[in-house]
Structures are given as structure tokens and as C-alpha cells.
Tab-separated table of C-alpha atoms in Angstrom:
chain	number	residue	atom	x	y	z
H	23	UNK	CA	-2.526	50.681	-22.652
H	24	UNK	CA	0.647	48.784	-22.003
H	25	UNK	CA	1.162	46.536	-19.003
H	26	UNK	CA	4.577	46.100	-17.568
H	27	UNK	CA	5.368	43.160	-15.356
H	28	UNK	CA	7.777	44.204	-12.697
H	29	UNK	CA	9.734	41.373	-11.213
H	30	UNK	CA	11.461	41.289	-7.897
H	31	UNK	CA	15.138	40.291	-7.925
H	32	UNK	CA	15.650	36.525	-7.843
H	33	UNK	CA	12.078	35.782	-9.008
H	34	UNK	CA	11.803	33.686	-12.148
H	35	UNK	CA	8.188	33.288	-13.300
H	36	UNK	CA	8.890	30.293	-15.577
H	37	UNK	CA	10.668	28.432	-12.791
H	38	UNK	CA	7.688	29.081	-10.504
H	39	UNK	CA	5.311	27.810	-13.212
H	40	UNK	CA	7.381	24.615	-13.634
H	41	UNK	CA	7.313	24.067	-9.869
H	42	UNK	CA	3.536	24.445	-9.752
H	43	UNK	CA	2.949	22.114	-12.702
H	44	UNK	CA	5.417	19.594	-11.270
H	45	UNK	CA	3.308	19.365	-8.124
H	46	UNK	CA	0.507	17.804	-10.181
H	47	UNK	CA	2.749	14.866	-11.098
H	48	UNK	CA	2.340	13.623	-7.519
H	49	UNK	CA	-1.444	13.327	-7.760
H	50	UNK	CA	-3.180	10.099	-8.673
H	51	UNK	CA	-5.958	11.189	-10.978
H	52	UNK	CA	-7.633	7.769	-11.011
H	53	UNK	CA	-11.310	8.051	-10.059
H	54	UNK	CA	-11.638	7.300	-6.360
H	55	UNK	CA	-14.826	5.309	-6.825
H	56	UNK	CA	-12.897	2.587	-8.650
H	57	UNK	CA	-9.594	2.396	-6.821
H	58	UNK	CA	-9.007	2.303	-3.108
H	59	UNK	CA	-5.519	1.572	-1.853
H	60	UNK	CA	-5.116	-0.958	0.909
H	61	UNK	CA	-3.552	0.937	3.786
H	62	UNK	CA	-0.928	-1.008	5.718
H	63	UNK	CA	1.392	-0.590	8.681
H	64	UNK	CA	4.534	-2.735	8.867
H	65	UNK	CA	6.135	-3.418	12.228
H	66	UNK	CA	9.439	-5.124	12.973
H	67	UNK	CA	9.759	-7.376	15.977
H	68	UNK	CA	12.812	-9.323	17.087
H	69	UNK	CA	11.746	-12.530	15.349
H	70	UNK	CA	9.188	-11.393	12.737
H	71	UNK	CA	7.661	-8.637	10.652
H	72	UNK	CA	4.000	-7.785	11.154
H	73	UNK	CA	1.806	-6.377	8.376
H	74	UNK	CA	-1.428	-4.768	9.543
H	75	UNK	CA	-3.807	-4.075	6.646
H	76	UNK	CA	-7.057	-2.108	6.939
H	77	UNK	CA	-10.056	-3.968	5.552
H	78	UNK	CA	-13.183	-2.344	6.932
H	79	UNK	CA	-16.368	-4.208	6.128
H	80	UNK	CA	-14.562	-7.355	4.960
H	81	UNK	CA	-14.360	-10.717	6.629
H	82	UNK	CA	-11.732	-13.437	6.340
H	83	UNK	CA	-13.646	-15.196	3.547
H	84	UNK	CA	-13.088	-12.135	1.308
H	85	UNK	CA	-9.287	-12.266	1.751
H	86	UNK	CA	-6.756	-14.365	-0.143
H	87	UNK	CA	-3.090	-14.431	0.936
H	88	UNK	CA	-0.448	-16.220	-1.130
H	89	UNK	CA	3.326	-16.455	-1.496
H	90	UNK	CA	4.882	-17.279	-4.842
H	91	UNK	CA	8.481	-16.678	-5.947
H	92	UNK	CA	9.160	-14.722	-2.729
H	93	UNK	CA	6.258	-12.323	-3.368
H	94	UNK	CA	3.572	-12.063	-0.697
H	95	UNK	CA	0.209	-11.077	-2.199
H	96	UNK	CA	-2.831	-9.938	-0.241
H	97	UNK	CA	-6.061	-9.714	-2.253
H	98	UNK	CA	-9.541	-8.711	-1.148
H	99	UNK	CA	-12.583	-9.411	-3.267
H	100	UNK	CA	-16.113	-8.708	-2.205
H	101	UNK	CA	-19.225	-9.209	-4.233
H	102	UNK	CA	-22.345	-7.136	-3.792
H	103	UNK	CA	-25.074	-9.626	-4.537
H	104	UNK	CA	-27.902	-7.220	-3.794
H	105	UNK	CA	-29.039	-4.827	-6.463
H	106	UNK	CA	-30.296	-2.070	-4.201
H	107	UNK	CA	-31.327	1.441	-5.128
H	108	UNK	CA	-28.866	3.627	-3.264
H	109	UNK	CA	-29.541	7.315	-2.854
H	110	UNK	CA	-25.828	7.883	-2.228
H	111	UNK	CA	-23.039	5.341	-2.306
H	112	UNK	CA	-19.477	6.119	-1.243
H	113	UNK	CA	-18.471	2.655	-0.014
H	114	UNK	CA	-18.489	0.628	-3.196
H	115	UNK	CA	-17.292	-2.945	-3.468
H	116	UNK	CA	-13.960	-3.253	-5.156
H	117	UNK	CA	-10.890	-5.398	-5.388
H	118	UNK	CA	-7.852	-4.477	-3.337
H	119	UNK	CA	-4.414	-5.946	-3.903
H	120	UNK	CA	-0.989	-5.364	-2.361
H	121	UNK	CA	2.226	-7.234	-3.010
H	122	UNK	CA	5.390	-7.357	-0.931
H	123	UNK	CA	8.709	-8.706	-2.204
H	124	UNK	CA	10.391	-10.932	0.365
H	125	UNK	CA	14.060	-11.866	0.324
H	126	UNK	CA	15.708	-14.972	1.762
H	127	UNK	CA	15.746	-13.549	5.279
H	128	UNK	CA	12.074	-14.558	5.731
H	129	UNK	CA	10.677	-17.986	6.597
H	130	UNK	CA	7.796	-18.113	4.103
H	131	UNK	CA	6.745	-21.590	5.272
H	132	UNK	CA	5.660	-20.222	8.668
H	133	UNK	CA	3.656	-17.142	7.632
H	134	UNK	CA	0.451	-16.798	9.665
H	135	UNK	CA	-2.543	-14.479	9.500
H	136	UNK	CA	-5.575	-13.483	11.519
H	137	UNK	CA	-8.391	-10.975	11.135
H	138	UNK	CA	-9.454	-8.728	14.000
H	139	UNK	CA	-11.925	-5.805	13.889
H	140	UNK	CA	-11.476	-5.162	10.155
H	141	UNK	CA	-7.667	-5.368	10.334
H	142	UNK	CA	-5.760	-8.231	8.733
H	143	UNK	CA	-2.618	-9.115	10.705
H	144	UNK	CA	0.030	-11.089	8.794
H	145	UNK	CA	3.064	-12.332	10.716
H	146	UNK	CA	6.139	-13.131	8.640
H	147	UNK	CA	8.826	-14.861	10.734
H	148	UNK	CA	12.452	-14.046	10.119
H	149	UNK	CA	14.582	-16.975	8.967
H	150	UNK	CA	16.845	-18.581	11.537
H	151	UNK	CA	20.258	-16.980	11.357
H	152	UNK	CA	23.150	-19.176	10.423
H	153	UNK	CA	25.210	-20.032	13.454
H	154	UNK	CA	28.987	-19.723	13.211
H	155	UNK	CA	30.683	-23.077	12.942
H	156	UNK	CA	34.143	-23.997	14.143
H	157	UNK	CA	36.147	-25.989	11.661
H	158	UNK	CA	38.670	-28.435	13.024
H	159	UNK	CA	42.049	-28.707	11.355
H	160	UNK	CA	43.101	-32.282	10.576
């Protein structure tokens, strides 16, 4: 018995196959029990940028914020000191890290942070704008 594949006009099976396989390039196949991205919202205000980072179950002692070479780094480390026998564990302790490149339009000396209800709030002030200067002619 011979099978014939009838194709509708404008349908290219290989192109469709490439499209379907290409969709898998967008997936992160890293095991979810080891990696958990830090979810952030970034807001712009008139005088500053605000980063709001989700950190459920963490307190301020678990968080380290640093700025070096115009790169803001937020790291979260938690240590599970108890060796308990879990029946099911979906919330495992892990390290989270996000970096943000800052340019010269930020005042890195005045960055502030606070923790509220499992959300880290980092305020990054904008640098003072240069004021125009009149130059007198001698």
C-alpha cells in the first residue's frame, strides 16, 4: 500500500517543522529545583529608579547588595540548617543573583534599600543634571 501526502497550496512541511523546533530554543531546560530566577519590577520616578525584587521567605540578613564598576548586584543566600525529612519539598533553599549595569546617569553613592513583606525595594537616585552655564566674554 502506498501513502500519498497531499499538501495544500502554500504549505511547506519542512518550514513548519523548523518553526516547531525553533520554539524549543526559547525554553530554559535547567531543572527548576536548582534555579529560580529573581523576579523584579523596575519603576522610573522623576528623581530615581526603583527596583522591586520578590524574595518570599527571606529576610534582610539573607540579602547582599553591592555596586562595583557601575554594576549593581543583588544576591540572596539562605542556608537550611535543619536536616528534616520532607515528604514533599518544592521550596528549596537556593542562591539567587541579579545584576544591573548602571551608567553615569545614576548616583551610586546614594543607593538605598529596604525590605517589606518579602519584597526588596532598592532606590537608585538619578545623578544631578548638569546646569547650563553662561560664559562671559572678556
